[in-house]
Short mmCIF file of C-alpha atoms in Angstrom, two decimals:
data_model
loop_
_atom_site.label_atom_id
_atom_site.label_comp_id
_atom_site.label_asym_id
_atom_site.label_seq_id
_atom_site.Cartn_x
_atom_site.Cartn_y
_atom_site.Cartn_z
CA MET F 1 41.52 67.29 -108.25
CA ALA F 2 43.68 64.11 -107.63
CA VAL F 3 44.17 64.83 -103.72
CA ALA F 4 42.23 63.11 -100.95
CA PHE F 5 42.44 63.85 -97.14
CA THR F 6 42.61 60.93 -94.61
CA PHE F 7 42.17 61.05 -90.97
CA PRO F 8 43.78 58.64 -88.43
CA GLY F 9 41.95 56.29 -85.89
CA GLN F 10 42.53 54.79 -82.49
CA GLY F 11 46.12 53.41 -82.27
CA SER F 12 48.01 56.63 -83.83
CA GLN F 13 47.68 58.46 -80.29
CA ALA F 14 50.96 59.79 -78.82
CA VAL F 15 51.52 61.74 -75.59
CA GLY F 16 52.80 65.25 -77.01
CA MET F 17 50.78 65.08 -80.25
CA GLY F 18 49.55 68.29 -81.69
CA LYS F 19 51.53 70.48 -78.93
CA ASP F 20 53.75 72.55 -81.69
CA LEU F 21 50.62 72.88 -83.59
CA ALA F 22 48.89 74.58 -80.49
CA VAL F 23 52.26 76.78 -80.31
CA ALA F 24 52.67 77.55 -83.93
CA PHE F 25 49.55 78.42 -84.83
CA PRO F 26 46.12 80.21 -82.88
CA GLU F 27 43.77 78.53 -84.69
CA ALA F 28 45.10 75.43 -83.78
CA ARG F 29 45.04 76.30 -80.08
CA ARG F 30 41.62 77.22 -80.42
CA VAL F 31 40.49 73.97 -81.46
CA PHE F 32 41.95 72.58 -78.47
CA GLN F 33 39.83 74.84 -76.24
CA GLU F 34 36.68 74.48 -78.14
CA VAL F 35 37.34 70.36 -77.47
CA ASP F 36 38.04 71.38 -73.82
CA ASP F 37 35.02 73.48 -73.56
CA ALA F 38 32.44 70.68 -75.36
CA LEU F 39 34.07 67.87 -72.79
CA GLY F 40 33.75 70.25 -69.87
CA GLU F 41 37.81 69.10 -69.03
CA ASN F 42 41.41 69.83 -69.76
CA LEU F 43 41.65 67.21 -72.50
CA SER F 44 44.46 69.55 -74.14
CA LYS F 45 46.50 68.55 -70.89
CA LEU F 46 45.87 64.70 -71.22
CA ILE F 47 47.03 65.28 -74.66
CA TRP F 48 50.33 66.87 -74.16
CA GLU F 49 51.26 65.99 -71.07
CA GLY F 50 49.92 62.49 -70.46
CA PRO F 51 49.80 59.68 -68.97
CA GLU F 52 49.56 57.90 -71.70
CA GLU F 53 47.70 54.96 -69.90
CA THR F 54 44.96 57.43 -69.56
CA LEU F 55 44.98 58.83 -73.02
CA THR F 56 44.72 55.52 -74.51
CA LEU F 57 41.72 54.89 -72.74
CA THR F 58 38.86 54.64 -75.52
CA ALA F 59 36.88 57.45 -74.23
CA ASN F 60 39.94 60.04 -74.43
CA ALA F 61 41.75 58.56 -77.45
CA GLN F 62 38.82 59.23 -79.82
CA PRO F 63 38.28 62.66 -79.14
CA ALA F 64 41.94 63.70 -78.85
CA LEU F 65 42.86 62.31 -81.94
CA MET F 66 40.15 64.31 -83.77
CA ALA F 67 41.46 67.39 -82.20
CA VAL F 68 44.87 67.01 -83.44
CA SER F 69 43.11 66.51 -86.83
CA LEU F 70 40.72 69.54 -86.79
CA ALA F 71 43.95 71.24 -85.19
CA ALA F 72 46.13 70.56 -88.53
CA ILE F 73 43.04 71.75 -90.84
CA ARG F 74 42.55 74.63 -89.09
CA ALA F 75 46.43 75.53 -89.24
CA LEU F 76 45.84 74.81 -92.86
CA GLU F 77 43.32 76.75 -93.28
CA SER F 78 44.51 79.95 -91.44
CA ARG F 79 47.40 79.88 -94.46
CA GLY F 80 44.87 80.38 -97.30
CA PHE F 81 43.75 76.36 -97.65
CA SER F 82 40.47 75.29 -98.86
CA LEU F 83 39.35 71.51 -98.17
CA LYS F 84 36.44 72.30 -100.51
CA ASP F 85 38.39 74.02 -103.49
CA LYS F 86 41.58 71.66 -103.13
CA VAL F 87 40.44 68.08 -101.80
CA ALA F 88 38.28 65.85 -104.01
CA TYR F 89 37.45 62.98 -101.06
CA VAL F 90 38.06 62.88 -97.28
CA ALA F 91 38.10 59.31 -95.47
CA GLY F 92 38.76 58.26 -92.06
CA HIS F 93 39.67 54.59 -90.15
CA SER F 94 36.83 54.30 -87.76
CA LEU F 95 36.75 57.41 -85.48
CA GLY F 96 38.89 59.24 -87.93
CA GLU F 97 35.46 59.37 -89.74
CA TYR F 98 34.26 61.74 -87.53
CA SER F 99 36.97 63.91 -87.94
CA ALA F 100 36.98 63.83 -91.83
CA LEU F 101 33.14 64.97 -91.18
CA ALA F 102 34.04 67.63 -88.94
CA ALA F 103 36.72 68.84 -91.19
CA ALA F 104 33.93 68.74 -93.98
CA GLY F 105 31.64 70.80 -92.05
CA PHE F 106 28.88 68.10 -91.51
CA VAL F 107 29.21 68.26 -87.53
CA SER F 108 30.79 71.02 -85.47
CA VAL F 109 34.00 70.41 -83.75
CA ALA F 110 32.49 70.87 -80.55
CA ASP F 111 29.54 68.09 -81.53
CA ALA F 112 32.45 65.79 -82.93
CA ALA F 113 34.12 65.67 -79.77
CA ARG F 114 31.01 65.16 -77.49
CA LEU F 115 29.83 62.05 -80.08
CA LEU F 116 33.04 60.87 -79.91
CA ARG F 117 33.07 60.50 -76.34
CA ILE F 118 29.80 59.11 -76.06
CA ARG F 119 31.06 56.58 -78.91
CA GLY F 120 34.08 55.89 -76.67
CA ASN F 121 32.27 55.32 -73.76
CA ALA F 122 29.48 53.25 -75.24
CA MET F 123 31.81 50.90 -77.03
CA GLN F 124 33.77 50.23 -73.88
CA ALA F 125 30.36 49.78 -71.73
CA ALA F 126 28.74 47.08 -74.60
CA VAL F 127 31.07 44.15 -73.44
CA PRO F 128 32.38 43.44 -69.75
CA ALA F 129 35.95 43.46 -69.39
CA GLY F 130 37.54 40.49 -70.49
CA GLU F 131 34.76 38.76 -72.36
CA GLY F 132 35.58 40.12 -75.80
CA ALA F 133 39.15 40.15 -77.94
CA MET F 134 40.58 40.96 -81.02
CA ALA F 135 43.58 39.65 -83.04
CA ALA F 136 45.80 40.76 -86.27
CA ILE F 137 46.31 38.07 -88.39
CA ILE F 138 49.16 38.53 -90.95
CA GLY F 139 49.89 37.30 -94.19
CA LEU F 140 46.61 35.06 -94.86
CA GLU F 141 44.14 35.59 -97.44
CA GLN F 142 40.84 37.14 -96.44
CA ALA F 143 38.87 34.19 -97.41
CA ASP F 144 40.72 31.79 -95.12
CA VAL F 145 40.67 34.23 -92.41
CA GLU F 146 36.80 34.55 -92.89
CA ALA F 147 36.22 30.80 -92.87
CA ALA F 148 38.62 30.58 -89.61
CA CYS F 149 36.17 33.20 -88.07
CA ALA F 150 32.99 31.16 -89.24
CA GLU F 151 34.55 27.80 -88.03
CA ALA F 152 35.30 29.44 -84.66
CA ALA F 153 32.03 31.03 -83.73
CA GLN F 154 29.92 27.98 -84.04
CA GLY F 155 29.19 27.96 -80.25
CA ALA F 156 26.04 29.34 -78.94
CA GLY F 157 26.94 32.66 -78.10
CA SER F 158 30.15 32.92 -80.06
CA VAL F 159 31.25 36.04 -82.21
CA CYS F 160 33.92 36.19 -84.53
CA GLN F 161 34.54 38.49 -87.63
CA VAL F 162 36.64 40.44 -89.27
CA ALA F 163 36.94 43.87 -88.00
CA ASN F 164 39.44 45.67 -89.98
CA ASP F 165 41.04 44.78 -93.38
CA ASN F 166 43.72 47.34 -93.25
CA GLY F 167 45.56 45.87 -96.48
CA GLY F 168 49.03 44.95 -97.02
CA GLY F 169 48.07 41.20 -95.65
CA GLN F 170 46.94 42.71 -92.64
CA LEU F 171 43.41 41.64 -90.94
CA VAL F 172 41.97 42.33 -87.59
CA ILE F 173 39.69 40.07 -86.24
CA SER F 174 36.98 40.68 -83.65
CA GLY F 175 34.24 38.89 -81.28
CA THR F 176 34.14 36.78 -77.96
CA LYS F 177 37.25 35.84 -76.69
CA GLY F 178 37.40 32.32 -76.89
CA ALA F 179 36.25 32.66 -80.49
CA VAL F 180 39.09 34.91 -81.49
CA GLU F 181 41.77 32.68 -79.34
CA LEU F 182 40.16 29.72 -81.37
CA ALA F 183 40.14 31.63 -85.04
CA ALA F 184 43.85 32.62 -84.24
CA LYS F 185 44.69 29.17 -83.84
CA LEU F 186 43.35 28.12 -86.80
CA CYS F 187 44.92 31.00 -89.17
CA THR F 188 48.30 29.90 -88.15
CA GLU F 189 47.45 26.49 -88.51
CA LYS F 190 46.20 27.68 -92.45
CA GLY F 191 49.53 29.25 -92.95
CA ALA F 192 49.42 33.14 -91.24
CA LYS F 193 52.80 34.25 -91.10
CA ARG F 194 51.72 35.77 -87.47
CA ALA F 195 48.47 36.07 -85.43
CA LEU F 196 48.46 38.36 -82.68
CA MET F 197 45.89 38.84 -79.42
CA LEU F 198 45.87 42.65 -79.46
CA GLN F 199 45.88 44.45 -75.70
CA VAL F 200 42.47 46.24 -76.62
CA SER F 201 39.98 47.24 -74.13
CA ALA F 202 36.60 45.98 -76.23
CA PRO F 203 35.86 43.76 -79.29
CA PHE F 204 35.39 47.09 -81.95
CA HIS F 205 33.57 46.49 -85.31
CA SER F 206 31.54 43.43 -84.21
CA ALA F 207 28.25 42.27 -83.31
CA LEU F 208 29.04 42.94 -79.89
CA MET F 209 28.89 46.53 -80.45
CA THR F 210 25.56 46.61 -81.39
CA PRO F 211 24.35 48.28 -77.96
CA ALA F 212 26.96 51.14 -78.49
CA ALA F 213 25.26 51.40 -82.40
CA GLU F 214 21.95 51.94 -80.94
CA ILE F 215 23.29 54.80 -78.66
CA MET F 216 25.20 56.07 -81.67
CA ARG F 217 21.93 56.34 -83.21
CA GLU F 218 20.28 58.57 -81.01
CA ALA F 219 23.18 60.46 -80.30
CA LEU F 220 23.61 61.66 -83.95
CA GLY F 221 19.99 62.31 -84.32
CA SER F 222 20.41 65.09 -81.59
CA VAL F 223 23.04 66.84 -83.45
CA ALA F 224 22.87 69.67 -86.20
CA LYS F 225 24.30 68.20 -89.20
CA ALA F 226 25.05 69.66 -92.75
CA ALA F 227 26.09 68.49 -96.29
CA PRO F 228 30.10 67.80 -96.20
CA VAL F 229 31.68 70.71 -98.24
CA VAL F 230 33.76 67.31 -99.81
CA PRO F 231 32.24 63.68 -100.02
CA ILE F 232 33.22 61.08 -97.67
CA VAL F 233 33.77 57.75 -98.81
CA SER F 234 32.19 55.30 -95.84
CA ASN F 235 34.12 52.80 -94.15
CA VAL F 236 30.84 50.69 -94.57
CA THR F 237 30.04 51.09 -98.26
CA VAL F 238 33.57 52.37 -99.84
CA THR F 239 31.19 54.94 -101.99
CA PRO F 240 31.22 58.70 -101.44
CA THR F 241 28.49 60.33 -100.60
CA ASN F 242 27.69 64.27 -99.01
CA ASP F 243 23.78 63.34 -97.67
CA PRO F 244 23.71 63.97 -94.43
CA ASP F 245 21.00 61.49 -93.53
CA GLU F 246 23.14 58.50 -95.86
CA ILE F 247 26.16 59.63 -93.60
CA ALA F 248 24.07 59.42 -90.12
CA ARG F 249 23.36 55.89 -90.82
CA ARG F 250 26.74 54.81 -92.32
CA LEU F 251 28.23 55.96 -88.62
CA VAL F 252 25.64 54.02 -86.67
CA GLU F 253 26.57 51.01 -89.15
CA GLN F 254 29.97 51.45 -88.72
CA VAL F 255 30.19 50.69 -85.04
CA ILE F 256 29.80 46.94 -85.75
CA ALA F 257 30.93 46.85 -89.51
CA ARG F 258 33.89 45.93 -90.70
CA VAL F 259 36.52 48.83 -91.77
CA ARG F 260 37.08 48.09 -95.42
CA TRP F 261 40.39 50.74 -95.38
CA ARG F 262 42.11 48.53 -98.21
CA GLU F 263 39.25 48.77 -100.35
CA THR F 264 39.04 52.53 -99.75
CA VAL F 265 42.72 52.91 -100.95
CA GLU F 266 41.95 50.97 -103.93
CA TRP F 267 38.98 53.21 -104.47
CA PHE F 268 41.02 56.14 -104.80
CA GLY F 269 43.23 54.60 -106.88
CA ALA F 270 40.96 53.68 -109.28
CA ASN F 271 39.08 57.18 -109.37
CA GLY F 272 42.10 59.35 -109.76
CA ILE F 273 43.27 60.13 -106.87
CA ALA F 274 47.13 60.61 -107.05
CA THR F 275 48.01 61.64 -103.49
CA LEU F 276 46.36 60.72 -100.05
CA TYR F 277 47.26 63.24 -96.96
CA GLU F 278 47.16 61.83 -93.62
CA ILE F 279 45.69 64.62 -91.48
CA GLY F 280 46.46 64.20 -87.88
CA ALA F 281 48.80 62.02 -85.70
CA GLY F 282 51.14 59.49 -86.53
CA LYS F 283 51.64 57.90 -90.23
CA VAL F 284 49.73 54.41 -89.87
CA LEU F 285 47.55 55.39 -92.68
CA SER F 286 50.28 56.36 -95.11
CA GLY F 287 52.20 53.21 -94.32
CA LEU F 288 49.29 51.27 -94.98
CA ALA F 289 48.57 53.36 -98.14
CA ARG F 290 52.03 52.66 -99.86
CA ARG F 291 51.47 48.76 -99.08
CA ILE F 292 48.01 48.68 -100.61
CA ASN F 293 48.93 50.90 -104.02
CA ARG F 294 52.52 52.45 -104.37
CA ASP F 295 51.15 54.45 -107.43
CA ILE F 296 49.64 56.86 -104.69
CA ALA F 297 51.86 59.35 -103.26
CA THR F 298 51.28 59.69 -99.43
CA ALA F 299 52.08 62.52 -97.17
CA SER F 300 51.44 63.10 -93.37
CA VAL F 301 50.21 66.48 -92.01
CA GLY F 302 50.32 66.43 -87.92
CA SER F 303 52.93 69.31 -87.25
CA ALA F 304 53.89 72.86 -87.55
CA ALA F 305 56.45 71.54 -90.21
CA ASP F 306 54.31 69.31 -91.87
CA VAL F 307 51.42 71.94 -92.51
CA GLU F 308 54.32 74.33 -93.87
CA ALA F 309 55.73 71.31 -96.20
CA ALA F 310 51.93 70.55 -97.40
CA LEU F 311 51.04 74.09 -97.88
CA ALA F 312 53.87 74.35 -100.47
CA THR F 313 51.80 71.82 -102.55
CA LEU F 314 48.48 72.44 -101.57
CA VAL F 315 48.18 76.32 -101.77
#
């Protein structure tokens, strides 16, 4: 099998996402209802009607994006698609790992929704507002970015580290606000094409998220888990596994660790994957994949029309 499924992370959300899936496929509609029931609120209404600023909140965006991804999976399955039979690996960008794992049966959709609500709240609460920051560094070698982070984090209590290696010359750094601002300045001095402070609510994927990691350790320990029917390539290790205990450990580590997306796409290319399908909202991962490895074909599956197109080649 030369196909892998990838699942998007925060930033891919948009008001109205997944609505046509729910209209076209009863199985997709049931996913949204299952998520609503699990959270005890009408998240579907927020997803489809907004307001955008409320949907974008971490605690809402995370389960919302998972819901859209699983709606797309259920739409495919309703027409005869089998993840186990047609897909070699799954992977997800940050919260997308939970979507990938729910699709592969590691946890139920309801538990994935509850876990992501806990994760979003915990990540938001880990650092007081205004004390953390993130910045995107464009067009600078990873070693230079890491050196800038190390230099900027010299002061007591300062944290600055690479949070996302997205490929295509894009790295995201995260940590205490002053250290990130200094590192961004140093990166510009080192020749970065751009160093942009990001409008985010917390310093994700940094050591400052340690309290959130501990909350997720407890939360993951309290849900039923099964071996996924397709191995997942971990953000943390860039290696495939279907061992439930290892997956849970990696999900805890992932909260504070780097999202190694460039390496993940490179791993797919080195291990026979010819096509990456992005399952859910947006086309961010497809764009990144094309910049990382142009030999891998990409396709996005986030609408009813996308489902029909994918079925033509997957079933």
